[in-house]
Amino acid sequence: MSNKRSLIGLFMALTLIGSVPALADVDGQALYRQHCAKCHAEDGRANTMRGWLYFAQNLSKAKWQDNNSDRDILDAIQEGPGAMPGYADTLSEAEQLALVKAVRDLRKP
């Protein structure tokens, strides 16, 4: 199990490193505001009406951030857990990775 996680982590790191030039062209914060903020709020705390109705995750919590890997966040973006739509077919890989970074930037102490 640990080896599998290590391999996934290595794959994600290589993917992120390989996509750094592509990420420079993608505004993850703008994508977050466009696709995520209506439920998760601008600050990630999910304190919006839609967030409450759909039980959106508070993305700013340090505990949540610590318990979810970049792969977990990417999977959620692609597949859309619960009422959240998936974006695998609508956002490019670079856009999805930029959203992962935008979600990470929401972390509060």
Short mmCIF file of C-alpha atoms in Angstrom, two decimals:
data_model
loop_
_atom_site.label_atom_id
_atom_site.label_comp_id
_atom_site.label_asym_id
_atom_site.label_seq_id
_atom_site.Cartn_x
_atom_site.Cartn_y
_atom_site.Cartn_z
CA MET A 1 0.00 0.00 0.00
CA SER A 2 2.79 2.40 0.90
CA ASN A 3 4.60 1.64 -2.35
CA LYS A 4 1.42 2.34 -4.31
CA ARG A 5 1.03 5.72 -2.57
CA SER A 6 4.69 6.49 -3.17
CA LEU A 7 4.32 5.70 -6.85
CA ILE A 8 1.19 7.82 -7.12
CA GLY A 9 2.96 10.67 -5.33
CA LEU A 10 5.94 10.38 -7.65
CA PHE A 11 3.66 10.33 -10.68
CA MET A 12 1.84 13.46 -9.45
CA ALA A 13 5.12 15.25 -8.75
CA LEU A 14 6.42 14.43 -12.22
CA THR A 15 3.12 15.48 -13.74
CA LEU A 16 3.18 18.79 -11.89
CA ILE A 17 6.83 19.42 -12.75
CA GLY A 18 6.19 18.55 -16.38
CA SER A 19 3.25 20.90 -16.55
CA VAL A 20 4.85 23.95 -14.90
CA PRO A 21 5.12 25.87 -18.20
CA ALA A 22 1.50 25.00 -18.99
CA LEU A 23 0.39 26.14 -15.53
CA ALA A 24 1.96 29.53 -16.12
CA ASP A 25 -0.65 30.12 -18.84
CA VAL A 26 -3.60 29.00 -16.69
CA ASP A 27 -5.14 31.20 -14.01
CA GLY A 28 -6.23 28.68 -11.40
CA GLN A 29 -7.74 31.38 -9.19
CA ALA A 30 -9.98 32.57 -12.05
CA LEU A 31 -11.00 28.97 -12.76
CA TYR A 32 -11.78 28.48 -9.07
CA ARG A 33 -13.95 31.61 -9.03
CA GLN A 34 -15.72 30.48 -12.21
CA HIS A 35 -16.36 26.82 -11.34
CA CYS A 36 -15.99 26.36 -7.58
CA ALA A 37 -16.72 29.54 -5.61
CA LYS A 38 -20.49 29.38 -6.03
CA CYS A 39 -20.51 26.38 -3.64
CA HIS A 40 -17.13 26.48 -1.89
CA ALA A 41 -17.06 30.33 -1.58
CA GLU A 42 -14.23 32.65 -2.57
CA ASP A 43 -12.31 31.77 0.59
CA GLY A 44 -13.00 28.02 0.37
CA ARG A 45 -15.12 27.88 3.53
CA ALA A 46 -18.28 26.72 1.71
CA ASN A 47 -20.37 29.31 3.55
CA THR A 48 -22.68 29.98 0.62
CA MET A 49 -26.32 29.02 0.24
CA ARG A 50 -25.39 26.46 -2.42
CA GLY A 51 -22.57 25.20 -0.23
CA TRP A 52 -24.98 24.59 2.62
CA LEU A 53 -27.61 23.00 0.39
CA TYR A 54 -25.15 20.61 -1.22
CA PHE A 55 -22.95 20.00 1.84
CA ALA A 56 -19.90 21.40 0.05
CA GLN A 57 -16.53 20.71 1.64
CA ASN A 58 -14.75 23.50 3.52
CA LEU A 59 -11.53 23.55 1.49
CA SER A 60 -9.75 25.99 3.80
CA LYS A 61 -9.50 23.69 6.84
CA ALA A 62 -5.92 22.65 7.58
CA LYS A 63 -7.12 19.22 8.73
CA TRP A 64 -8.94 18.62 5.44
CA GLN A 65 -5.92 19.85 3.47
CA ASP A 66 -3.62 17.52 5.46
CA ASN A 67 -5.91 14.51 4.94
CA ASN A 68 -6.27 14.92 1.17
CA SER A 69 -3.49 14.47 -1.35
CA ASP A 70 -3.19 16.37 -4.60
CA ARG A 71 -4.39 13.17 -6.27
CA ASP A 72 -7.51 13.15 -4.07
CA ILE A 73 -8.27 16.74 -5.04
CA LEU A 74 -7.61 16.02 -8.72
CA ASP A 75 -9.91 12.98 -8.59
CA ALA A 76 -12.66 15.13 -7.05
CA ILE A 77 -12.22 17.76 -9.76
CA GLN A 78 -12.36 15.11 -12.47
CA GLU A 79 -15.14 12.90 -11.10
CA GLY A 80 -17.18 15.27 -8.96
CA PRO A 81 -18.11 13.71 -5.62
CA GLY A 82 -21.72 13.99 -4.44
CA ALA A 83 -23.62 16.83 -6.09
CA MET A 84 -20.45 18.37 -7.53
CA PRO A 85 -20.11 18.03 -11.31
CA GLY A 86 -16.99 16.42 -12.72
CA TYR A 87 -14.72 18.45 -14.97
CA ALA A 88 -12.65 15.70 -16.63
CA ASP A 89 -14.25 16.39 -20.01
CA THR A 90 -14.57 20.17 -19.74
CA LEU A 91 -11.22 21.31 -18.33
CA SER A 92 -7.80 20.55 -19.75
CA GLU A 93 -5.17 18.75 -17.70
CA ALA A 94 -3.35 22.04 -17.15
CA GLU A 95 -6.57 23.69 -15.96
CA GLN A 96 -7.31 20.80 -13.59
CA LEU A 97 -3.80 21.00 -12.11
CA ALA A 98 -4.14 24.78 -11.76
CA LEU A 99 -7.35 24.17 -9.81
CA VAL A 100 -5.51 21.75 -7.49
CA LYS A 101 -3.01 24.52 -6.77
CA ALA A 102 -5.83 27.05 -6.25
CA VAL A 103 -7.47 24.70 -3.74
CA ARG A 104 -4.15 24.28 -1.91
CA ASP A 105 -3.81 28.07 -1.74
CA LEU A 106 -7.09 28.25 0.23
CA ARG A 107 -5.54 26.59 3.30
CA LYS A 108 -5.99 28.49 6.54
CA PRO A 109 -4.04 27.76 9.74
#
